[in-house]
PDB file of C-alpha atoms in Angstrom:
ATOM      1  CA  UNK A 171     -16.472   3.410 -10.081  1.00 83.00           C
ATOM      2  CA  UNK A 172     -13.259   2.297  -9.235  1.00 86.00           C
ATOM      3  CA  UNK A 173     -11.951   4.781 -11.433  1.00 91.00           C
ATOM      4  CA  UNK A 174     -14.096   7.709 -10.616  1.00 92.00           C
ATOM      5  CA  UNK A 175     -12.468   7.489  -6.672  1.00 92.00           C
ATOM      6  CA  UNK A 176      -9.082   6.725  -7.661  1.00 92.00           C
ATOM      7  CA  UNK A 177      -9.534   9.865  -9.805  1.00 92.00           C
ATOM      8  CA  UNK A 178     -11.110  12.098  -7.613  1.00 93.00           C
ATOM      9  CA  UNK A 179      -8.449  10.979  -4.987  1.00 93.00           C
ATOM     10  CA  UNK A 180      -5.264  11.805  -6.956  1.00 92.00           C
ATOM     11  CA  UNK A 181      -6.951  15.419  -8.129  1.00 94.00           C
ATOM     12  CA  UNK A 182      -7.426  16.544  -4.118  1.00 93.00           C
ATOM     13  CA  UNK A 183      -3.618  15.380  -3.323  1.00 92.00           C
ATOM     14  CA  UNK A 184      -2.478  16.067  -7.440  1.00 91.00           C
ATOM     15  CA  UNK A 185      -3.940  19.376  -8.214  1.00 91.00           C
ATOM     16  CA  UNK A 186      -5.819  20.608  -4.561  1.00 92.00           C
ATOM     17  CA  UNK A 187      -2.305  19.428  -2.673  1.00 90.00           C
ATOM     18  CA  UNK A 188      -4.568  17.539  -0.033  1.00 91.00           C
ATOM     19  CA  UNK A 189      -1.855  15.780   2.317  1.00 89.00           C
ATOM     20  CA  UNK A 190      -2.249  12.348   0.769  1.00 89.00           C
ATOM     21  CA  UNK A 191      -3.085  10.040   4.569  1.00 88.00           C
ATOM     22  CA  UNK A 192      -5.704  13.159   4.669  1.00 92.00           C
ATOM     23  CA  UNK A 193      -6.949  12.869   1.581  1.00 92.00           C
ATOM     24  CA  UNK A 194      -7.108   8.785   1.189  1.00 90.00           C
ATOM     25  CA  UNK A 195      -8.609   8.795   5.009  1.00 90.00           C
ATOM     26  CA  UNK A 196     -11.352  11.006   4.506  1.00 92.00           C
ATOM     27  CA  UNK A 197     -12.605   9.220   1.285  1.00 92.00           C
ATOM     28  CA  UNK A 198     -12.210   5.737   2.574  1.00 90.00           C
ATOM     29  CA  UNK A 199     -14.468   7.843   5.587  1.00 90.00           C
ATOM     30  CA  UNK A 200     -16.855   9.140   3.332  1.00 92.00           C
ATOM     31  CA  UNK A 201     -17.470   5.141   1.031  1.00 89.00           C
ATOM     32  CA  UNK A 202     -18.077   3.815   4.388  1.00 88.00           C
ATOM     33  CA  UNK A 203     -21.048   6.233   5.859  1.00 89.00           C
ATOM     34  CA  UNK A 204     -22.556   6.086   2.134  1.00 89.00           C
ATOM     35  CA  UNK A 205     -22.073   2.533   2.166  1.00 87.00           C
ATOM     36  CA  UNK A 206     -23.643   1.653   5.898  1.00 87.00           C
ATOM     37  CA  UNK A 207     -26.623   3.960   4.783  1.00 88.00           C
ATOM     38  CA  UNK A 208     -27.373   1.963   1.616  1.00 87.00           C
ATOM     39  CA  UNK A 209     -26.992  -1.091   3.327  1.00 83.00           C
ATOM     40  CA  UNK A 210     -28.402  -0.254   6.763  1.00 82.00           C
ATOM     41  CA  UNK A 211     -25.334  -1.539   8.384  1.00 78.00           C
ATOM     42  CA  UNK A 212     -26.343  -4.952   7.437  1.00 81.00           C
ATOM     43  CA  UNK A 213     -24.034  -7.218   5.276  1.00 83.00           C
ATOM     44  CA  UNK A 214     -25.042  -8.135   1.506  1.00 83.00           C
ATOM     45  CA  UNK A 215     -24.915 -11.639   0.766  1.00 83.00           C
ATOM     46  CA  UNK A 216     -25.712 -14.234  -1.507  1.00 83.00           C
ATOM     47  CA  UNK A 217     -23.875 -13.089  -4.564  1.00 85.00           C
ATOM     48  CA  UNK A 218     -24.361 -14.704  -7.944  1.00 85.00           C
ATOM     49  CA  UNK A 219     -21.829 -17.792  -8.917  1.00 85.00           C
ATOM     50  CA  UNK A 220     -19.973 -15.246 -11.265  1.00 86.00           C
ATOM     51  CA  UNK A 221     -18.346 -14.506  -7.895  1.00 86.00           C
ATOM     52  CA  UNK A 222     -18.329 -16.984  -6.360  1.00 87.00           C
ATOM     53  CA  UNK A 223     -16.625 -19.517  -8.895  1.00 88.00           C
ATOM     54  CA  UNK A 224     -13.238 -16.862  -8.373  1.00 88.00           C
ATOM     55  CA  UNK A 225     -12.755 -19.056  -4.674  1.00 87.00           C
ATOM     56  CA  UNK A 226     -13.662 -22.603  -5.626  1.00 85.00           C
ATOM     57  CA  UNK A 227     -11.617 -22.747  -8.682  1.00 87.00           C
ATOM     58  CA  UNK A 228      -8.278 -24.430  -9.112  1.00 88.00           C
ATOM     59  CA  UNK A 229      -6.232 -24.463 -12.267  1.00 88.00           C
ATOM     60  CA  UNK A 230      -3.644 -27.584 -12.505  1.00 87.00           C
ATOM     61  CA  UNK A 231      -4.372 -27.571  -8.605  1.00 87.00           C
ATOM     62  CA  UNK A 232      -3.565 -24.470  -7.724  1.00 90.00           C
ATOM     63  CA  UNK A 233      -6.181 -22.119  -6.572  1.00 90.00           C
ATOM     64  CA  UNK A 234      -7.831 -19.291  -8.687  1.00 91.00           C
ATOM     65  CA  UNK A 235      -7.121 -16.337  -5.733  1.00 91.00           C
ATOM     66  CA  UNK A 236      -3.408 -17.401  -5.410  1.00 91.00           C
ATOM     67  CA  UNK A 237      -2.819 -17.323  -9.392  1.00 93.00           C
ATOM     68  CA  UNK A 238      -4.614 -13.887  -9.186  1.00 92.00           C
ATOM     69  CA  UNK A 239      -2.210 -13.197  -6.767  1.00 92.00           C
ATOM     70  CA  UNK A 240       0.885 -13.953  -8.598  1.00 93.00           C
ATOM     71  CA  UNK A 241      -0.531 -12.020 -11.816  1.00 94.00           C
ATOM     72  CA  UNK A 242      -1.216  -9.253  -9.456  1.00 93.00           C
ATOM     73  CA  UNK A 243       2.459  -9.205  -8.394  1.00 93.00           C
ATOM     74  CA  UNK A 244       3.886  -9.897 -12.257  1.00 94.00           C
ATOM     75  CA  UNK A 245       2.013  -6.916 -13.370  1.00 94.00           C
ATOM     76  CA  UNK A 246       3.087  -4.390 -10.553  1.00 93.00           C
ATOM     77  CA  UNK A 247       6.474  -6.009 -11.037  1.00 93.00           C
ATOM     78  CA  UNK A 248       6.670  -4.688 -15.065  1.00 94.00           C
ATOM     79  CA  UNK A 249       5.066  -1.628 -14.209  1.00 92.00           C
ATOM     80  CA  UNK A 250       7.297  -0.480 -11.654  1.00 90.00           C
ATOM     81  CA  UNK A 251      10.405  -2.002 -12.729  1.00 89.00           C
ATOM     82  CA  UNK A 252      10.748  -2.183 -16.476  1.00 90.00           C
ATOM     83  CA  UNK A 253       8.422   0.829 -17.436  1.00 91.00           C
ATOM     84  CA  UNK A 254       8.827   4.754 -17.543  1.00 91.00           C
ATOM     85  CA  UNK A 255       5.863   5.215 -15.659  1.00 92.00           C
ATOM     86  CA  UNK A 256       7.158   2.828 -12.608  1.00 89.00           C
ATOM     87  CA  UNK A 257      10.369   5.170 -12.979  1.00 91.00           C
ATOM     88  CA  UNK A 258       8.950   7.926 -12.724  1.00 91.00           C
ATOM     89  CA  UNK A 259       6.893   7.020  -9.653  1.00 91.00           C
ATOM     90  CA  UNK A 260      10.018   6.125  -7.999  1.00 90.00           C
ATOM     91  CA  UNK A 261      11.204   9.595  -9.141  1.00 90.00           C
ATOM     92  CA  UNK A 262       8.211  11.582  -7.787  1.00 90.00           C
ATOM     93  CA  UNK A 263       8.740   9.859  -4.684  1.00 88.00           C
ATOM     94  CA  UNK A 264      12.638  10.976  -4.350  1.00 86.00           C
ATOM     95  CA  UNK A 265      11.371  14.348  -5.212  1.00 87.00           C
ATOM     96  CA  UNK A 266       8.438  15.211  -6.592  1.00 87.00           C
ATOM     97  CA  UNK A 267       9.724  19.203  -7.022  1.00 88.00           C
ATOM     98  CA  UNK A 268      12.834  17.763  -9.134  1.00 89.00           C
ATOM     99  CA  UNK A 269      10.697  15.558 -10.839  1.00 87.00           C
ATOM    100  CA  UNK A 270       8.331  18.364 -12.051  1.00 88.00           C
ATOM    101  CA  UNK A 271      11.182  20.704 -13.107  1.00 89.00           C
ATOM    102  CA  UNK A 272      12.782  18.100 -15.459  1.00 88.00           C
ATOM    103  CA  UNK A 273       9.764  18.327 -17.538  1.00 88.00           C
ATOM    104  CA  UNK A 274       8.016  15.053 -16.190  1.00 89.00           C
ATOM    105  CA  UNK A 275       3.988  15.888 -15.842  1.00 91.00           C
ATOM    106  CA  UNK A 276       3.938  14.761 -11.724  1.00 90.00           C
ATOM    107  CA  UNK A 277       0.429  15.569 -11.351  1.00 92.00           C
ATOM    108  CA  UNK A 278      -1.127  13.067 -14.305  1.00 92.00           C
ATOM    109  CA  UNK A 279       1.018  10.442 -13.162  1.00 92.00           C
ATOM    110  CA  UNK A 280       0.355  11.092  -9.300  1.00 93.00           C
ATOM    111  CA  UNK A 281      -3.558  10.651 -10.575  1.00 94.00           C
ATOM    112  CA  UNK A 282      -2.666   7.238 -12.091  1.00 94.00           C
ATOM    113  CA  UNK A 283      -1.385   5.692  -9.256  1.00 93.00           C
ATOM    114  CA  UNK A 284      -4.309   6.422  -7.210  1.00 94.00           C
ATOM    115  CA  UNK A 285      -6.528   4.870 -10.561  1.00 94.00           C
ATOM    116  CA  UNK A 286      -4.461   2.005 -10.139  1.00 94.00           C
ATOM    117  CA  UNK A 287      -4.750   1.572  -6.537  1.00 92.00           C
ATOM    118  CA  UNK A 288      -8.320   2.087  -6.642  1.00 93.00           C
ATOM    119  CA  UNK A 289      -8.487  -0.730  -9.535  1.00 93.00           C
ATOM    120  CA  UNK A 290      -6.485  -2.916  -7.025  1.00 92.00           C
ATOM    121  CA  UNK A 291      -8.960  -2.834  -4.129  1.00 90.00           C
ATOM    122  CA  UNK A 292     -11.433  -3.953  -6.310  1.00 90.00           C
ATOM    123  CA  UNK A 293      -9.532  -6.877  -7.497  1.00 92.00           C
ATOM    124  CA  UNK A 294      -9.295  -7.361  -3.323  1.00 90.00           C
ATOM    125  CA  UNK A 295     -12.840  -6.715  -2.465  1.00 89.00           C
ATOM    126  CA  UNK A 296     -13.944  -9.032  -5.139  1.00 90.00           C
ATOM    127  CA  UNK A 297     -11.642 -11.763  -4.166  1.00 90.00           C
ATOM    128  CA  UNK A 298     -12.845 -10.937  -0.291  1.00 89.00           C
ATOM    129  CA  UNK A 299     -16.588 -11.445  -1.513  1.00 88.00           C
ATOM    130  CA  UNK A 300     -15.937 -14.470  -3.387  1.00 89.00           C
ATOM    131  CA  UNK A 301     -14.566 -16.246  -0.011  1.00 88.00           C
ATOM    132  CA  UNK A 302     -16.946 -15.111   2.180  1.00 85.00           C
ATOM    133  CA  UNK A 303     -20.108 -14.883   0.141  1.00 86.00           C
ATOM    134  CA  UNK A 304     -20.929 -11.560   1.881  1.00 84.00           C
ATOM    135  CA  UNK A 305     -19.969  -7.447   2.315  1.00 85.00           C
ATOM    136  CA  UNK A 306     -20.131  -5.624   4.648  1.00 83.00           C
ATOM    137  CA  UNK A 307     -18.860  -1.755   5.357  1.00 80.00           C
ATOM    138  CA  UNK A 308     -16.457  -3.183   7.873  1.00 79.00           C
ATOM    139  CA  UNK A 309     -14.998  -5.984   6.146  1.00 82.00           C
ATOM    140  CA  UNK A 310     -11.449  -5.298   5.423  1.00 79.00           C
ATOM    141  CA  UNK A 311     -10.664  -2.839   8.463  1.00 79.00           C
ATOM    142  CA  UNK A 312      -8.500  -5.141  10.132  1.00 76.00           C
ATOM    143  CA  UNK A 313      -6.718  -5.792   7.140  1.00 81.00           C
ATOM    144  CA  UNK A 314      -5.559  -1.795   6.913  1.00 82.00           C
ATOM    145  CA  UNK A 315      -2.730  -2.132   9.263  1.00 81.00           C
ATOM    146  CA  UNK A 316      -1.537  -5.296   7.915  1.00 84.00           C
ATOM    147  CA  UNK A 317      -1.007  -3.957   4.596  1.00 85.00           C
ATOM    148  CA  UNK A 318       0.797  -0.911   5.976  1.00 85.00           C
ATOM    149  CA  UNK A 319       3.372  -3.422   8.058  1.00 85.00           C
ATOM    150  CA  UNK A 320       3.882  -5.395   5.107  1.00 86.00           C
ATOM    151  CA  UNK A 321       5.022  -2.292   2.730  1.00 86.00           C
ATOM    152  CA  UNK A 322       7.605  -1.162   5.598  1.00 85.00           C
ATOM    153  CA  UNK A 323       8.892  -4.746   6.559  1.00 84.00           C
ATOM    154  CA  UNK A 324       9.036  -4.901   2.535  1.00 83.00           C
ATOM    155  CA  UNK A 325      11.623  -2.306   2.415  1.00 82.00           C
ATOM    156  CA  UNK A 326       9.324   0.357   1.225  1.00 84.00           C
ATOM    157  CA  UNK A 327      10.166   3.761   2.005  1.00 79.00           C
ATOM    158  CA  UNK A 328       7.288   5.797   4.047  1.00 76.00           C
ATOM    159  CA  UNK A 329       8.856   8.849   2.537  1.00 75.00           C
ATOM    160  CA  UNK A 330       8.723   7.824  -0.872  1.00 75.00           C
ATOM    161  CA  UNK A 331      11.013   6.312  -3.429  1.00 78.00           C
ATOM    162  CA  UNK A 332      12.293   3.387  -2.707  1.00 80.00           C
ATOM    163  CA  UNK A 333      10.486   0.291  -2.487  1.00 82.00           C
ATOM    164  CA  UNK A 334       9.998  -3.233  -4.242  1.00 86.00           C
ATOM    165  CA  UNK A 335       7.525  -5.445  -5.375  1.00 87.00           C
ATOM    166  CA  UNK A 336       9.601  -8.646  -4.090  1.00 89.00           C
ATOM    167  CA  UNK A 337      10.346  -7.010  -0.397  1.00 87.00           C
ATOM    168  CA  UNK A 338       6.670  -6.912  -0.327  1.00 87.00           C
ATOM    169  CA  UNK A 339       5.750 -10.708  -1.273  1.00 89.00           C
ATOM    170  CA  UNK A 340       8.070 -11.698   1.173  1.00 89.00           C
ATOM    171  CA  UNK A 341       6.798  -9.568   4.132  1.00 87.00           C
ATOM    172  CA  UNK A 342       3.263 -10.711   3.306  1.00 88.00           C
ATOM    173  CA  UNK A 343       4.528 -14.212   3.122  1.00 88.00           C
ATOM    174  CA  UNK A 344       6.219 -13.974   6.955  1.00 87.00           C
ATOM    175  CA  UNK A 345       3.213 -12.021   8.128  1.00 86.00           C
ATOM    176  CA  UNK A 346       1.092 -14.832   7.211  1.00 85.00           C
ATOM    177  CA  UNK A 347       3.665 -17.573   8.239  1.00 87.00           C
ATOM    178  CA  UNK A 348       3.189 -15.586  11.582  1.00 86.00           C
ATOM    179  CA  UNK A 349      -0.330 -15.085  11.823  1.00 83.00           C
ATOM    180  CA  UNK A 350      -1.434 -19.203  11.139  1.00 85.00           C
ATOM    181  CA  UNK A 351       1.369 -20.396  13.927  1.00 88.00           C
ATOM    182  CA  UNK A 352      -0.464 -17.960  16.652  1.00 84.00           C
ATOM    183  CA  UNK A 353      -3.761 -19.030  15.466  1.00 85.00           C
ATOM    184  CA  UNK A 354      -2.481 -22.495  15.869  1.00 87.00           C
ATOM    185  CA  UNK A 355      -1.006 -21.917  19.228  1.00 87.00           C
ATOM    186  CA  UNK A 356      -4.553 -20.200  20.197  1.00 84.00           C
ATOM    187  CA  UNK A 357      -3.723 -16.870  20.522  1.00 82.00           C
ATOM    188  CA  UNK A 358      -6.209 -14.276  20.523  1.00 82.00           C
ATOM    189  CA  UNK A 359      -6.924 -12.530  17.515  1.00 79.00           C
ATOM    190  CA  UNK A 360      -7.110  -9.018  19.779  1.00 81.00           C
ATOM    191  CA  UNK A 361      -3.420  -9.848  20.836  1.00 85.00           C
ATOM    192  CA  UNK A 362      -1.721 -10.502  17.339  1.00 82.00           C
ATOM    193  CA  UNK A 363      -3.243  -7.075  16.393  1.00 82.00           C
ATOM    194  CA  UNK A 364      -1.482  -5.688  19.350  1.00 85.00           C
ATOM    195  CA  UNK A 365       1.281  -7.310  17.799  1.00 85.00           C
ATOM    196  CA  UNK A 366       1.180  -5.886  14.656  1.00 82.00           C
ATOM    197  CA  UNK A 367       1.045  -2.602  15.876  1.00 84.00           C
ATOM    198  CA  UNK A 368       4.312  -3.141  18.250  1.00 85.00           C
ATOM    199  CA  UNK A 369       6.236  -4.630  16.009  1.00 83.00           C
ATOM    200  CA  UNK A 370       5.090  -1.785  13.288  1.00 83.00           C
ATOM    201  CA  UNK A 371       6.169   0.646  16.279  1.00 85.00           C
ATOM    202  CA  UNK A 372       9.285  -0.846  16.522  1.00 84.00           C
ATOM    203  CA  UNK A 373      10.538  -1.513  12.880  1.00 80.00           C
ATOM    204  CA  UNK A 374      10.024   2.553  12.308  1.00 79.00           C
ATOM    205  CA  UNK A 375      12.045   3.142  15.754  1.00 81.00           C
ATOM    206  CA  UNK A 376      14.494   0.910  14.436  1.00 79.00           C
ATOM    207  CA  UNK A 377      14.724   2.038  10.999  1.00 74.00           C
ATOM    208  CA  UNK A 378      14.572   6.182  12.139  1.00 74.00           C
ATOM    209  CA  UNK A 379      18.090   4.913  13.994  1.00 77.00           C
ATOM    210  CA  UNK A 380      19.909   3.580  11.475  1.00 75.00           C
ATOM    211  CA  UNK A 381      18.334   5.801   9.000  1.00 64.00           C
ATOM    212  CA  UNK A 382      19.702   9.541   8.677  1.00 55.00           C
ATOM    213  CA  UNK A 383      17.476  12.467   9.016  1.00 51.00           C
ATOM    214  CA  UNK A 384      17.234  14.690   5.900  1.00 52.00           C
ATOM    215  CA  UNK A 385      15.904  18.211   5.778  1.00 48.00           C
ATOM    216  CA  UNK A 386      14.640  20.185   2.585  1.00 49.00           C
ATOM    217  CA  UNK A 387      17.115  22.985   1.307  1.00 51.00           C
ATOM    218  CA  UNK A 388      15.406  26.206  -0.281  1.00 48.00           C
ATOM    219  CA  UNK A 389      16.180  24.507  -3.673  1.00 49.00           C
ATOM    220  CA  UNK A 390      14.008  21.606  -2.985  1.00 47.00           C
ATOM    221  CA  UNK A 391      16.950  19.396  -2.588  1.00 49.00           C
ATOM    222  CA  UNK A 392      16.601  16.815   0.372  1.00 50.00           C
ATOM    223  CA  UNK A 393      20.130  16.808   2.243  1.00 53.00           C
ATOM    224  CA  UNK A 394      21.346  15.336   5.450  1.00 48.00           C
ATOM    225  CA  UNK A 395      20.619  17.260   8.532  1.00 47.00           C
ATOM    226  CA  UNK A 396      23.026  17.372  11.890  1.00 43.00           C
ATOM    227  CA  UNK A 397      21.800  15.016  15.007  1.00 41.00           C
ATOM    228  CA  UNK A 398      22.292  11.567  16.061  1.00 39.00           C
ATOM    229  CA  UNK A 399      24.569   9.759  14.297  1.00 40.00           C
ATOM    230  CA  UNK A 400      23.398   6.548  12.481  1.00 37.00           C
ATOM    231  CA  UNK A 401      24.694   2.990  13.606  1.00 32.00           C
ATOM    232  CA  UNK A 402      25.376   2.687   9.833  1.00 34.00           C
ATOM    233  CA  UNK A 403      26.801   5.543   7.615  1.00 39.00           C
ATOM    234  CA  UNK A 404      24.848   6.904   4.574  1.00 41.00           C
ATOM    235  CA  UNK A 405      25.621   6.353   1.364  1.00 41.00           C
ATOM    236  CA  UNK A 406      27.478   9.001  -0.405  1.00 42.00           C
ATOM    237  CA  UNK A 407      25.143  10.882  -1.797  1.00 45.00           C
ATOM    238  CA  UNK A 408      24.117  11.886   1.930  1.00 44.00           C
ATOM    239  CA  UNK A 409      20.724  10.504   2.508  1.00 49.00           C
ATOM    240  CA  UNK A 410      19.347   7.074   2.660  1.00 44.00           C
ATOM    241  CA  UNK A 411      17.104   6.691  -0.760  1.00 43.00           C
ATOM    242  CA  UNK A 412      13.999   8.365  -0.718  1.00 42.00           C
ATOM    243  CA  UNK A 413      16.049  11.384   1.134  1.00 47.00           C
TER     244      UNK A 413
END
């Protein structure tokens, strides 16, 4: 299944050109009503010990989720990093109109990363179930803007092509750090969302100032357009990366 919406996702933004937050948005939109109909709105629970065993086990002490985690990160660390496919991500996410004239097939590989990102929620909605011995259609929503301030305080590039895998376990790793001292000062759960969402104002307000803006020439090339002038000067090719 996981590969049926991952597919069906990269053809509407691969081959239909469905802006990709319009595409992923409406499908996540669509599971959920087709998921709170089946279930009646009610949570499932009582899964089988197949599942279950994922959360209680620890290997030489160390628990099953977190050595998931770390094989999680390995994986997306080879693919991205030492494989043509990661490069070429990177690439489509530079420019995916260069990309496609230099003979590289953008839409089959634009496909795969929404497979793969599909197979990846199901490795988190599995380890989700395991922990709380339950589902429900709204289980995970308050995780959605977590996972989008953890990519940009991870150095990944909203624009596309430039990110890594180690930015990321290191944002996640301070967002956490962050998360169990409020809990453990008693702050409201309502306020560190507020939180989250100011300080994932503020890191883009920040980062659109020091950043340069680019423009799009006729030949698809991204270049540096006139305005404000960054507190820190571009590198020479013009733009920031991703530009």
């Amino acid at each position: 299944m996981a590969i049926v919406i991952g597919s069906v996702i990269g053809f509407l933004i691969a081959v239909v050109r469905v802006s990709p937050i319009l595409a992923t948005l409406g499908i996540m939109t669509l599971l959920k009503g087709i998921n709170i109909l089946i279930s009646k709105g009610s949570s499932i629970s009582n899964f089988p010990d197949t599942i279950l065993v994922i959360n209680s086990t620890n290997i030489l002490g160390v628990p099953l989720p977190l050595l998931v985690f770390l094989a999680v990160v390995a994986v997306l660390w080879v693919i991205l990093e030492k494989s043509a496919f990661g490069r070429t991500i990177y690439l489509i996410g530079s420019n995916e109109q260069a990309t496609h004239y230099s003979g590289i097939n953008t839409r089959k590989t634009l496909i795969w990363v929404y497979i793969l990102s599909s197979v990846l929620c199901v490795i988190a909605a599995l380890l989700m179930m395991s922990k709380l011995n339950s589902a429900k259609a709204s289980y995970g929503e308050s995780y959605l803007l977590v996972s989008i301030l953890a990519a940009v305080l991870g150095g990944v590039n909203p624009d596309g092509g430039f990110g890594k895998v180690f930015g990321m376990v290191m944002a996640l790793i301070l967002l956490q750090m962050l998360e169990s001292g409020l809990n453990i000062l008693g702050v409201s759960s309502y306020i560190t969302m507020a939180l989250w969402g100011g300080l994932l104002l503020a890191f883009i307000f920040l980062k659109g100032l020091i950043s340069p803006t680019c423009s799009t020439d006729p030949d698809g090339q991204r270049r540096q357009s006139d305005g404000v002038k960054p507190f820190f000067q571009p590198s020479p090719g013009g733009c920031t990366p991703g530009c």
